[in-house]
Coordinates of C-alpha atoms and ligand atoms in Angstrom, one line a residue:
M3 CA 61.8 147.2 88.7
K4 CA 62.1 150.7 90.2
Q5 CA 65.4 151.3 91.9
Q6 CA 65.2 152.6 95.4
I7 CA 67.6 155.6 95.8
I8 CA 68.3 156.4 99.4
R9 CA 69.9 159.5 100.7
C10 CA 71.9 158.5 103.8
N11 CA 73.0 160.5 106.8
H12 CA 74.4 157.6 108.7
I13 CA 75.3 154.9 106.2
D14 CA 75.6 152.1 108.8
K15 CA 72.1 152.8 110.2
D16 CA 70.6 153.4 106.8
L17 CA 72.1 150.2 105.4
S18 CA 70.9 148.3 108.4
R19 CA 67.3 149.6 107.9
V20 CA 67.5 148.6 104.2
L21 CA 68.8 145.1 105.0
R22 CA 66.0 144.6 107.6
N23 CA 63.4 145.3 104.9
I24 CA 64.8 142.8 102.4
T25 CA 64.4 139.1 102.9
F26 CA 67.6 137.3 101.8
D27 CA 69.4 134.1 102.3
G28 CA 73.1 134.8 102.4
L29 CA 74.8 138.2 102.3
F30 CA 77.9 138.9 100.2
I31 CA 80.0 142.0 99.8
V32 CA 82.4 143.1 97.0
T33 CA 85.0 145.7 97.7
D34 CA 88.2 146.6 96.0
E35 CA 91.7 147.1 97.6
N36 CA 91.0 150.8 98.2
T37 CA 87.4 150.8 99.3
V38 CA 88.0 147.9 101.7
K39 CA 90.4 150.3 103.6
K40 CA 88.8 153.7 103.2
C41 CA 85.1 152.9 102.9
F42 CA 84.3 149.5 104.5
P43 CA 85.1 150.9 108.0
L44 CA 82.0 153.2 107.7
I45 CA 79.7 150.2 107.3
Q46 CA 81.4 147.4 109.1
S47 CA 79.5 147.9 112.4
T48 CA 76.2 147.3 110.7
P49 CA 74.8 144.3 112.6
E50 CA 73.4 142.5 109.5
L51 CA 76.8 142.5 107.9
Q52 CA 78.4 140.5 110.7
S53 CA 77.7 137.2 108.9
A54 CA 78.4 138.6 105.4
K55 CA 81.1 137.1 103.3
Q56 CA 83.5 139.5 101.5
I57 CA 85.6 139.5 98.4
I58 CA 88.2 142.1 97.6
I59 CA 89.0 142.6 93.9
P60 CA 91.8 144.7 92.4
A61 CA 91.0 148.4 91.9
G62 CA 91.1 150.3 88.6
D63 CA 89.2 150.2 85.3
N64 CA 91.8 147.9 83.8
H65 CA 90.5 145.2 86.2
K66 CA 86.9 145.6 85.1
N67 CA 87.4 142.4 83.1
T68 CA 86.5 138.7 82.8
E69 CA 89.1 137.7 85.3
S70 CA 87.7 139.9 88.2
L71 CA 84.2 138.9 87.1
S72 CA 85.1 135.2 87.3
K73 CA 86.6 135.7 90.8
V74 CA 83.3 137.2 92.0
W75 CA 81.2 134.3 90.4
Q76 CA 83.6 131.8 92.0
F77 CA 83.4 133.5 95.4
L78 CA 79.5 133.4 95.2
S79 CA 79.5 129.8 94.0
E80 CA 82.0 128.5 96.6
N81 CA 80.3 130.3 99.4
G82 CA 76.9 128.8 98.7
A83 CA 75.1 131.9 97.3
N84 CA 71.6 131.0 95.9
R85 CA 68.9 132.8 94.1
K86 CA 67.7 134.5 97.3
S87 CA 71.2 135.8 98.2
L88 CA 72.0 139.5 98.2
L89 CA 75.2 141.1 97.0
I90 CA 76.5 144.5 98.2
N91 CA 78.8 146.5 95.9
L92 CA 80.9 149.0 97.7
G93 CA 83.0 151.1 95.4
G94 CA 83.2 153.5 92.5
G95 CA 81.8 153.0 89.0
M96 CA 84.1 150.2 88.1
L97 CA 83.1 148.1 91.1
T98 CA 79.3 148.8 90.9
D99 CA 79.4 148.0 87.1
L100 CA 81.2 144.7 87.7
G101 CA 79.5 143.7 90.9
G102 CA 76.1 144.5 89.3
F103 CA 76.9 142.4 86.3
A104 CA 78.2 139.5 88.4
A105 CA 74.9 139.6 90.4
A106 CA 72.7 140.0 87.4
T107 CA 74.2 136.9 85.7
F108 CA 74.8 134.6 88.7
K109 CA 72.2 131.8 88.7
R110 CA 70.3 134.0 86.2
G111 CA 70.2 136.9 88.5
I112 CA 70.4 137.7 92.2
R113 CA 69.6 141.0 93.8
F114 CA 72.2 143.6 94.6
I115 CA 72.7 146.9 96.4
N116 CA 75.1 149.6 95.2
I117 CA 76.9 151.8 97.7
P118 CA 78.9 154.3 95.5
T119 CA 82.0 155.6 97.1
T120 CA 82.9 158.2 94.5
L121 CA 80.9 161.3 93.3
L122 CA 81.1 160.0 89.7
G123 CA 79.8 156.6 90.7
A124 CA 76.9 158.1 92.8
V125 CA 75.8 160.5 90.1
D126 CA 76.1 158.1 87.2
A127 CA 77.3 154.5 87.2
A128 CA 75.5 153.2 90.4
V129 CA 72.1 154.5 89.3
G130 CA 70.1 153.5 86.2
G131 CA 70.8 149.8 85.9
K132 CA 73.7 149.6 83.4
T133 CA 76.1 146.9 84.4
G134 CA 79.0 145.3 82.6
I135 CA 82.7 144.8 82.0
N136 CA 85.3 145.9 79.4
F137 CA 86.1 143.2 76.8
N138 CA 88.4 142.9 73.8
G139 CA 89.9 146.4 74.4
L140 CA 86.4 148.0 74.4
K141 CA 84.8 149.7 77.3
N142 CA 81.5 148.2 78.7
E143 CA 81.4 145.8 75.7
I144 CA 79.6 143.1 77.7
G145 CA 76.8 143.9 80.1
V146 CA 73.1 143.9 80.8
F147 CA 70.5 146.3 82.1
A148 CA 69.8 145.3 85.7
P149 CA 68.7 147.8 88.3
A150 CA 70.1 147.5 91.9
A151 CA 67.4 146.8 94.5
A152 CA 68.7 149.9 96.3
V153 CA 71.4 152.5 95.9
L154 CA 72.6 154.1 99.1
I155 CA 74.2 157.5 98.6
D156 CA 76.3 159.1 101.4
S157 CA 78.5 162.0 100.6
N158 CA 80.7 161.2 103.7
F159 CA 82.5 158.8 101.4
F160 CA 83.5 161.7 99.1
K161 CA 85.4 163.6 101.8
T162 CA 88.4 161.4 101.0
L163 CA 88.3 162.2 97.3
D164 CA 90.8 164.6 95.9
L165 CA 89.6 167.7 94.0
A166 CA 90.2 166.0 90.6
N167 CA 87.9 163.1 91.4
L168 CA 85.3 165.4 92.9
L169 CA 85.4 167.5 89.7
S170 CA 85.1 164.3 87.6
G171 CA 81.8 163.5 89.2
Y172 CA 80.7 167.2 89.1
A173 CA 80.9 167.2 85.3
E174 CA 78.0 164.6 85.2
M175 CA 76.1 166.8 87.6
L176 CA 76.6 169.8 85.2
K177 CA 75.2 167.6 82.4
H178 CA 72.1 166.7 84.5
A179 CA 71.5 170.3 85.3
L180 CA 71.6 171.2 81.6
L181 CA 68.9 168.6 81.0
C182 CA 66.6 170.5 83.4
D183 CA 64.3 173.3 82.6
G184 CA 66.4 176.5 82.9
N185 CA 63.4 178.6 84.1
T186 CA 62.9 176.9 87.5
T187 CA 63.8 178.6 90.8
P188 CA 66.3 177.7 92.2
N189 CA 67.9 177.1 88.9
P190 CA 70.0 173.8 89.1
L191 CA 72.6 175.0 86.7
N192 CA 73.2 178.3 88.4
E193 CA 73.4 176.5 91.8
L194 CA 76.2 174.3 90.4
L195 CA 78.1 177.2 88.8
R196 CA 78.0 179.1 92.1
F197 CA 79.1 176.2 94.3
D198 CA 82.6 176.6 95.8
L199 CA 84.5 173.4 94.8
D200 CA 87.7 174.5 96.4
Y201 CA 86.1 174.4 99.9
P202 CA 83.1 172.1 99.4
D203 CA 80.3 172.3 101.8
Y204 CA 79.5 168.6 101.9
S205 CA 76.0 169.0 103.1
K206 CA 75.2 171.4 100.3
L207 CA 77.0 169.0 97.9
N208 CA 74.7 166.2 99.1
D209 CA 71.6 168.3 98.3
L210 CA 73.0 169.2 94.8
L211 CA 74.0 165.6 94.2
F212 CA 70.6 164.2 95.2
Q213 CA 68.8 166.7 92.9
S214 CA 71.1 165.6 90.2
V215 CA 70.6 161.9 90.8
L216 CA 66.8 162.4 90.6
V217 CA 67.2 163.9 87.1
K218 CA 68.9 160.7 86.0
E219 CA 66.3 158.6 87.8
R220 CA 63.4 160.3 86.0
I221 CA 65.0 159.9 82.6
V222 CA 65.9 156.2 83.2
E223 CA 62.4 155.5 84.5
E224 CA 61.0 156.8 81.2
D225 CA 63.4 154.8 79.0
P226 CA 65.4 152.2 81.0
T227 CA 67.0 150.5 78.0
E228 CA 68.0 153.6 76.1
Q229 CA 65.7 153.4 73.1
G230 CA 65.0 157.1 73.1
I231 CA 65.2 159.8 75.8
R232 CA 67.9 158.1 77.9
K233 CA 70.2 159.2 75.1
A234 CA 69.9 162.7 76.6
L235 CA 72.4 161.4 79.2
N236 CA 74.9 161.2 76.4
L237 CA 75.2 165.0 76.3
G238 CA 78.9 165.9 76.2
H239 CA 79.9 162.3 75.7
T240 CA 80.5 162.1 71.9
F241 CA 83.3 164.7 72.0
G242 CA 84.0 163.6 75.6
H243 CA 84.8 160.0 74.8
A244 CA 87.0 161.1 71.9
F245 CA 88.9 163.4 74.2
E246 CA 89.2 160.7 76.8
S247 CA 90.5 158.1 74.3
F248 CA 92.8 160.6 72.7
S249 CA 94.2 161.6 76.1
Y250 CA 95.4 158.0 76.6
E251 CA 96.8 157.8 73.1
V252 CA 99.0 160.9 73.7
Q253 CA 99.9 159.8 77.3
R254 CA 98.1 162.7 79.0
P255 CA 95.3 160.6 80.6
A256 CA 92.3 162.6 81.5
L257 CA 89.7 161.5 84.1
H258 CA 86.3 160.7 82.5
G259 CA 84.5 163.7 84.0
Y260 CA 87.2 166.1 82.7
A261 CA 86.7 164.8 79.2
V262 CA 83.0 165.1 79.6
A263 CA 83.3 168.7 80.8
W264 CA 85.4 169.6 77.7
G265 CA 82.8 167.6 75.7
I266 CA 80.0 169.6 77.1
V267 CA 81.6 172.8 76.0
C268 CA 81.9 171.4 72.5
E269 CA 78.4 170.0 72.3
L270 CA 76.9 173.3 73.6
Y271 CA 78.8 175.1 70.9
L272 CA 77.3 172.6 68.3
S273 CA 73.9 173.3 70.0
F274 CA 74.5 177.0 69.5
I275 CA 75.3 176.7 65.8
Q276 CA 72.6 174.1 65.0
W277 CA 69.8 175.1 67.4
G278 CA 70.5 178.6 68.6
F279 CA 71.5 177.6 72.2
D280 CA 72.0 180.8 74.2
K281 CA 75.5 182.1 73.7
T282 CA 75.6 183.8 77.1
V283 CA 75.0 180.4 78.8
L284 CA 77.5 178.7 76.5
M285 CA 80.2 181.3 77.4
Q286 CA 79.3 181.0 81.1
I287 CA 79.8 177.3 81.1
T288 CA 82.9 177.5 78.9
R289 CA 84.5 179.9 81.5
F290 CA 83.5 177.6 84.4
V291 CA 85.0 174.6 82.7
K292 CA 88.2 176.4 81.8
E293 CA 88.6 177.7 85.4
N294 CA 88.0 174.3 87.0
Y295 CA 89.0 171.7 84.5
G296 CA 91.7 173.5 82.7
T297 CA 92.1 173.1 78.9
F298 CA 92.9 170.0 77.0
A299 CA 95.6 171.0 74.6
F300 CA 95.6 169.8 71.0
D301 CA 96.0 171.4 67.6
C302 CA 94.5 171.2 64.2
K303 CA 96.7 168.3 63.1
H304 CA 94.8 166.2 65.7
Y305 CA 91.4 166.9 64.3
Q306 CA 91.5 163.9 62.0
R307 CA 92.2 161.5 64.9
L308 CA 89.5 163.1 67.1
Y309 CA 87.1 162.8 64.2
E310 CA 88.0 159.1 63.7
L311 CA 87.4 158.4 67.4
M312 CA 84.0 160.0 67.2
Q313 CA 83.2 157.9 64.1
H314 CA 83.9 154.8 66.2
D315 CA 81.7 155.8 69.1
K316 CA 79.4 153.0 69.9
K317 CA 76.5 155.4 70.2
N318 CA 76.4 155.8 66.4
E319 CA 73.7 153.9 64.8
S320 CA 74.7 154.6 61.2
D321 CA 77.9 156.0 59.6
K322 CA 76.8 159.4 61.0
I323 CA 78.2 160.6 64.3
N324 CA 75.4 160.8 66.9
F325 CA 75.0 163.7 69.3
T326 CA 72.6 164.8 71.9
L327 CA 72.1 168.6 71.6
L328 CA 70.1 171.3 73.3
K329 CA 67.9 174.1 72.0
A330 CA 68.0 175.5 75.6
A331 CA 68.5 174.0 79.1
G332 CA 66.0 171.2 79.3
E333 CA 65.0 171.3 75.6
I334 CA 66.7 168.1 74.4
E335 CA 67.3 167.0 70.8
I336 CA 68.6 163.4 70.7
N337 CA 69.9 161.6 67.5
Q338 CA 71.5 164.7 66.0
T339 CA 74.4 164.6 63.7
A340 CA 77.0 167.1 62.4
E341 CA 79.0 167.6 59.3
R342 CA 82.8 167.3 59.5
Q343 CA 83.1 171.1 58.9
E344 CA 80.9 171.8 61.9
I345 CA 82.9 169.4 64.1
E346 CA 86.1 171.2 63.0
E347 CA 84.5 174.6 63.7
T348 CA 83.6 173.3 67.1
L349 CA 87.2 172.2 67.8
D350 CA 88.4 175.7 66.7
F351 CA 85.9 177.2 69.1
Y352 CA 87.2 175.0 71.9
R353 CA 90.8 175.8 71.2
E354 CA 90.1 179.6 71.1
N355 CA 87.9 179.8 74.1
A356 CA 88.3 177.0 76.5
Ligands
LIG430 N1 75.8 157.0 81.7 C1 74.7 157.2 81.0 C2 73.6 156.3 81.3 O1 73.5 155.6 82.3 O2 72.7 156.2 80.5

């Protein structure tokens, strides 16, 4: 099923239009304790929502678990949801993942709409049909592929985000730009590198975001269940997930997108040594990441732990560490691997340049 992605100017009116075009029996909304206060007011005047039933779940990735999931199932069940009901998920990636999974499994699947309220959620989690929860200490361990009936994106929600959370989503936009042909005009990567993140023009951000979401949409359409080219979306994430996990171990927690930005620098360096990725572009991105995301400090005694974390990455299909690399922007090489010595050389590059 193709996911409808809607660029909104007035979320209440756009949502109303979407709801008028879907036949449903019973409307339900999941919010969390933050989005109910900061985001729900933007949609609450929508006429179709007046009879909707709402559940508020605790915010934060540590609540993306069976307990919250069970609360949503119970809420649907006790309020008479049936196979024709519709669930609206209003929140960041944690909420759309969990709400999507609750919907996809309730009575073997009811339809749902995602309204992402963070840039990271809009550019990544809410789009593409991955739903799930964390389990047994592992992220996204349980889940299913289930596309939302519609994803409504409105950058007005992002105005309340602090710079760090804006940057976190922006890293995934950088990733998408790197997956596009670098010879097009305007060049998506250059547009992102030029954008002023300190004083964001939200209308321009909305344009850039929408272009970025379309990159993901195209890739997901080609390979919805990640058998092949969808792995392109893992660019930056092998080093990135290792940095993210390590940041928690050393009690300097990094936002997901920061770890991805640092991971992109590393994986472009690996792309340079293995596939001759353009050094000028590599250095341009390295500078951009350093200026905006700062540097994640570690030294060579931490290489072993970072290597172990990469070995445990769930993207690996054998005992080799799996990477997505680039020959150039838009020239994607999935299922690549690297020797330990190349990984250490990459970490050296990161420490010396980023
Ligand atoms: N977050 C990468 C994907 O949706 O495949």
